[in-house]
Amino acid sequence: MTSCPAPAKPTLGIIGFGAFGQLTANHLRPQFAIHVADTSPALMAADGITVTDLEGACTCDIVILAVPVSELEALCSDIAPLLRPGTLVMDVGSVKVEPARIMAGTLPPYVDLLASHPMFGPQSIRAGTRGLKLVLCPLRTNRAGRVAAFLRKEFGLRIIVASPEEHDREAAVTQGITHLIAKILLRLEEPRRITTRSFDLLWEAVSMVRHDAAGVSSAIESRNPFSAEARLAFFREIDLVRRELAATQTPREAMPVRQGLPLCVRALANNAPQEVIP
């Protein structure tokens, strides 16, 4: 009695094989035949992963664009004539308004578009994927529900469906301010032997983002249309707290405002004087 051959796996093209492209390939190898395209000459084939070119990646059923947001427009122009009708194209950028505009305006109308942002990376995924969040922003597709169901079932992810504007407005605070605090704390050369549990948790959060690729930080800080507004609100609150603390000081305790600030607040003020209320 002959057995039926196993059905062929769906194909997944990943364009860009940096930290997140590799993370995606490693987790999806059991479910997909992975085809990877990258400009790196050192790219090597691995078990379950085929190295290809742009054209080869674009013939896949699903194409994931895992390049920095700054490179996305040029990439979309390059792949637009290579994509097949019905292909699902996704990005994984840290901001969503700009990628959504680029993909919708550059890629052909016969492909499906689904913007996404996995709210995790190589650092935060070490303990597993269950319970981690991933945002989906349907642009031009009716397959978002199926993608969400797959990600929930296979990886236990918490799926959030939002518009690109909703994503960027919230991420400007939840992600942008986290990176801002991390940037300041990393500049402080303070002892960390005697700490509270709350500080340990704060430092754990800093450790999760400190090794993010430069393109990730740049996108969060400069390509989110709501980031400047979020920073301004943050610095305003810091200045308000500084004034409240100064008002409780006795004349003997009073010091010049800039010199009397804690190191981390002083660093914040020095970094963005234009965003601090005088």
Coordinates of C-alpha atoms in Angstrom, one line a residue:
M1 CA 0.0 0.0 0.0
T2 CA 1.5 3.3 -1.1
S3 CA 1.3 6.4 1.1
C4 CA 0.2 9.7 -0.3
P5 CA 3.0 12.3 -0.4
A6 CA 2.9 15.0 2.2
P7 CA 1.3 18.2 0.8
A8 CA 3.8 20.9 -0.2
K9 CA 4.4 23.6 2.3
P10 CA 3.3 27.1 1.4
T11 CA 6.2 29.3 0.4
L12 CA 7.4 32.3 2.4
G13 CA 9.9 34.9 0.9
I14 CA 11.8 37.0 3.4
I15 CA 13.6 40.0 1.9
G16 CA 16.2 41.2 4.4
F17 CA 18.0 38.7 6.6
G18 CA 19.0 40.8 9.6
A19 CA 18.2 40.1 13.2
F20 CA 14.4 40.0 12.7
G21 CA 14.5 38.3 9.3
Q22 CA 16.5 35.5 10.8
L23 CA 14.1 35.3 13.8
T24 CA 11.2 35.0 11.4
A25 CA 12.8 32.3 9.4
N26 CA 13.8 30.2 12.4
H27 CA 10.3 30.3 13.9
L28 CA 8.4 29.7 10.6
R29 CA 10.6 26.9 9.1
P30 CA 8.3 24.1 10.3
Q31 CA 5.3 25.6 8.6
F32 CA 6.8 27.1 5.4
A33 CA 9.3 26.6 2.7
I34 CA 11.5 29.6 3.4
H35 CA 13.2 31.6 0.6
V36 CA 15.5 34.4 1.7
A37 CA 16.9 37.3 -0.3
D38 CA 19.5 39.8 1.1
T39 CA 22.2 42.0 -0.2
S40 CA 24.8 40.5 2.2
P41 CA 27.3 38.4 0.2
A42 CA 27.9 36.3 3.3
L43 CA 24.4 34.9 3.4
M44 CA 24.4 31.2 3.7
A45 CA 21.7 28.6 3.2
A46 CA 20.6 26.8 6.3
D47 CA 18.4 23.8 7.0
G48 CA 15.0 24.6 5.6
I49 CA 16.1 27.9 4.2
T50 CA 16.8 28.6 0.5
V51 CA 18.9 31.6 -0.5
T52 CA 17.5 33.3 -3.5
D53 CA 17.3 36.7 -5.2
L54 CA 14.5 39.3 -5.2
E55 CA 12.7 37.6 -8.1
G56 CA 12.9 34.3 -6.3
A57 CA 11.5 35.7 -3.1
C58 CA 8.7 37.5 -4.9
T59 CA 7.4 34.2 -6.4
C60 CA 6.4 33.0 -2.9
D61 CA 2.9 32.8 -1.6
I62 CA 3.7 35.3 1.2
V63 CA 6.5 37.9 1.0
I64 CA 7.8 39.6 4.2
L65 CA 9.7 42.8 3.9
A66 CA 12.2 42.8 6.8
V67 CA 14.3 45.8 5.9
P68 CA 14.7 49.2 7.7
V69 CA 11.9 51.6 7.0
S70 CA 14.4 53.9 5.4
E71 CA 15.0 51.3 2.7
L72 CA 11.4 50.3 2.2
E73 CA 10.4 52.7 -0.6
A74 CA 13.3 51.7 -2.8
L75 CA 12.7 48.0 -2.2
C76 CA 9.0 48.3 -3.0
S77 CA 9.9 50.0 -6.3
D78 CA 12.2 47.1 -7.1
I79 CA 9.8 44.3 -6.3
A80 CA 6.6 45.9 -7.7
P81 CA 7.0 44.3 -11.2
L82 CA 8.2 41.0 -9.7
L83 CA 5.2 40.2 -7.5
R84 CA 2.5 37.7 -8.6
P85 CA -1.3 38.3 -8.4
G86 CA -2.7 37.2 -5.1
T87 CA 0.6 37.4 -3.2
L88 CA 0.3 38.5 0.4
V89 CA 2.9 41.2 1.2
M90 CA 3.7 42.1 4.8
D91 CA 6.2 44.5 6.4
V92 CA 7.5 44.2 10.0
G93 CA 8.5 47.8 10.7
S94 CA 8.4 49.6 14.0
V95 CA 6.2 52.3 12.6
K96 CA 3.2 51.8 10.4
V97 CA 1.9 55.1 8.9
E98 CA 4.9 55.5 6.5
P99 CA 5.2 51.8 5.5
A100 CA 1.4 51.7 4.8
R101 CA 1.7 54.7 2.6
I102 CA 4.7 53.3 0.7
M103 CA 3.2 49.9 0.1
A104 CA -0.2 51.1 -0.9
G105 CA 1.2 53.7 -3.2
T106 CA 4.0 51.6 -4.8
L107 CA 3.0 47.9 -4.9
P108 CA 0.5 46.7 -7.6
P109 CA -3.2 46.5 -6.9
Y110 CA -3.3 42.8 -7.5
V111 CA -1.4 41.9 -4.4
D112 CA -2.7 41.8 -0.8
L113 CA -1.2 44.2 1.7
L114 CA -1.0 43.6 5.5
A115 CA 1.2 45.9 7.6
S116 CA 2.4 44.3 10.8
H117 CA 4.6 45.1 13.9
P118 CA 5.7 42.3 16.1
M119 CA 6.1 44.0 19.5
F120 CA 9.1 41.9 20.4
G121 CA 12.6 41.0 19.1
P122 CA 15.5 38.7 19.7
Q123 CA 15.9 39.9 23.3
S124 CA 12.3 39.7 24.5
I125 CA 11.5 36.4 22.7
R126 CA 14.1 34.3 24.6
A127 CA 11.5 33.1 27.1
G128 CA 9.1 32.0 24.3
T129 CA 6.4 33.6 22.1
R130 CA 3.3 32.9 24.2
G131 CA 1.6 36.0 25.3
L132 CA 3.7 38.4 23.2
K133 CA 1.9 41.0 21.2
L134 CA 1.8 41.5 17.4
V135 CA -0.1 44.3 15.7
L136 CA -1.8 43.8 12.3
C137 CA -2.9 46.7 10.2
P138 CA -5.0 45.4 7.2
L139 CA -4.4 47.7 4.2
R140 CA -5.7 45.8 1.2
T141 CA -6.6 42.2 2.1
N142 CA -9.3 39.9 3.5
R143 CA -6.7 37.5 5.0
A144 CA -5.9 39.3 8.2
G145 CA -8.2 37.0 10.2
R146 CA -6.5 33.9 8.9
V147 CA -3.1 35.3 9.6
A148 CA -4.2 36.2 13.2
A149 CA -5.7 32.8 13.8
F150 CA -2.4 31.1 12.6
L151 CA -0.3 33.2 14.8
R152 CA -2.5 32.6 17.8
K153 CA -2.6 28.9 17.3
E154 CA 1.1 28.3 16.4
F155 CA 2.8 30.8 18.7
G156 CA 0.3 31.9 21.3
L157 CA 0.6 35.5 20.2
R158 CA -1.8 38.2 21.3
I159 CA -3.0 39.8 18.1
I160 CA -4.0 43.5 18.1
V161 CA -5.8 44.8 15.0
A162 CA -5.4 48.6 14.5
S163 CA -5.1 51.2 11.8
P164 CA -1.6 52.5 11.1
E165 CA -2.5 55.8 12.7
E166 CA -3.7 54.1 15.9
H167 CA -0.6 52.0 16.0
D168 CA 1.8 55.0 15.7
R169 CA 0.0 57.2 18.1
E170 CA 0.1 54.6 20.9
A171 CA 3.6 53.3 20.0
A172 CA 5.0 56.8 20.2
V173 CA 4.4 56.6 23.9
T174 CA 4.7 52.9 24.8
Q175 CA 7.7 52.3 22.6
G176 CA 9.2 55.7 22.0
I177 CA 9.3 56.7 25.7
T178 CA 10.8 53.3 26.7
H179 CA 13.6 53.8 24.2
L180 CA 14.1 57.4 25.5
I181 CA 14.4 56.3 29.1
A182 CA 16.7 53.5 28.1
K183 CA 19.0 55.9 26.3
I184 CA 19.3 58.1 29.4
L185 CA 19.8 55.3 31.9
L186 CA 22.5 53.8 29.7
R187 CA 24.4 57.1 29.9
L188 CA 24.5 57.0 33.7
E189 CA 27.5 55.4 35.3
E190 CA 25.9 54.7 38.6
P191 CA 26.4 51.6 40.9
R192 CA 23.7 49.0 40.4
R193 CA 24.5 46.7 43.3
I194 CA 22.0 48.1 45.8
T195 CA 18.7 48.1 43.9
T196 CA 15.0 47.7 44.4
R197 CA 12.9 45.2 42.6
S198 CA 11.3 48.0 40.7
F199 CA 14.7 49.2 39.5
D200 CA 15.6 45.7 38.5
L201 CA 12.5 45.5 36.3
L202 CA 13.3 48.9 34.8
W203 CA 16.8 47.7 34.0
E204 CA 15.4 44.5 32.5
A205 CA 13.3 46.7 30.1
V206 CA 16.3 48.7 29.2
S207 CA 18.3 45.5 28.5
M208 CA 15.6 44.4 26.1
V209 CA 16.0 47.4 23.8
R210 CA 19.6 48.4 24.3
H211 CA 20.8 46.2 21.4
D212 CA 18.1 47.1 18.9
A213 CA 19.4 47.8 15.4
A214 CA 20.1 51.4 14.6
G215 CA 17.3 51.3 12.0
V216 CA 14.8 50.4 14.7
S217 CA 15.7 53.3 17.0
S218 CA 15.8 55.7 14.1
A219 CA 12.3 54.6 12.9
I220 CA 10.9 55.0 16.4
E221 CA 12.4 58.4 17.0
S222 CA 12.1 60.1 13.6
R223 CA 9.7 58.2 11.4
N224 CA 6.7 58.0 13.7
P225 CA 4.6 61.1 13.0
F226 CA 3.5 61.2 16.7
S227 CA 6.9 60.8 18.4
A228 CA 7.8 64.5 18.7
E229 CA 4.4 65.1 20.4
A230 CA 5.0 62.3 22.8
R231 CA 8.5 63.5 23.7
L232 CA 7.2 67.0 24.3
A233 CA 4.6 65.7 26.7
F234 CA 7.2 63.6 28.5
F235 CA 9.6 66.5 28.9
R236 CA 6.8 68.8 30.1
E237 CA 5.9 66.3 32.8
I238 CA 9.6 66.0 33.9
D239 CA 9.8 69.8 34.1
L240 CA 6.6 70.0 36.1
V241 CA 7.9 67.4 38.6
R242 CA 11.2 69.4 38.8
R243 CA 9.3 72.5 39.6
E244 CA 7.2 70.7 42.2
L245 CA 10.3 69.3 43.9
A246 CA 12.0 72.7 43.8
A247 CA 9.0 74.3 45.5
T248 CA 9.3 72.0 48.5
Q249 CA 13.0 72.8 49.1
T250 CA 14.0 75.1 52.0
P251 CA 16.2 78.1 51.0
R252 CA 19.2 76.2 52.3
E253 CA 18.4 73.2 50.1
A254 CA 17.8 75.3 47.0
M255 CA 20.4 75.0 44.3
P256 CA 20.6 76.4 40.8
V257 CA 17.9 74.6 38.7
R258 CA 20.2 72.9 36.2
Q259 CA 22.8 71.8 38.8
G260 CA 20.1 70.6 41.2
L261 CA 18.4 68.2 38.9
P262 CA 19.0 64.5 39.3
L263 CA 21.5 63.2 36.7
C264 CA 19.0 61.4 34.6
V265 CA 16.7 64.5 34.4
R266 CA 19.6 66.8 33.8
A267 CA 20.6 64.5 30.8
L268 CA 17.1 64.6 29.5
A269 CA 17.0 68.4 29.7
N270 CA 20.4 68.7 28.0
N271 CA 19.3 66.4 25.2
A272 CA 16.2 68.2 24.2
P273 CA 16.3 71.8 25.5
Q274 CA 13.8 72.9 22.7
E275 CA 11.2 70.5 24.2
V276 CA 11.5 71.6 27.8
I277 CA 9.3 74.4 29.1
P278 CA 11.7 77.2 30.2

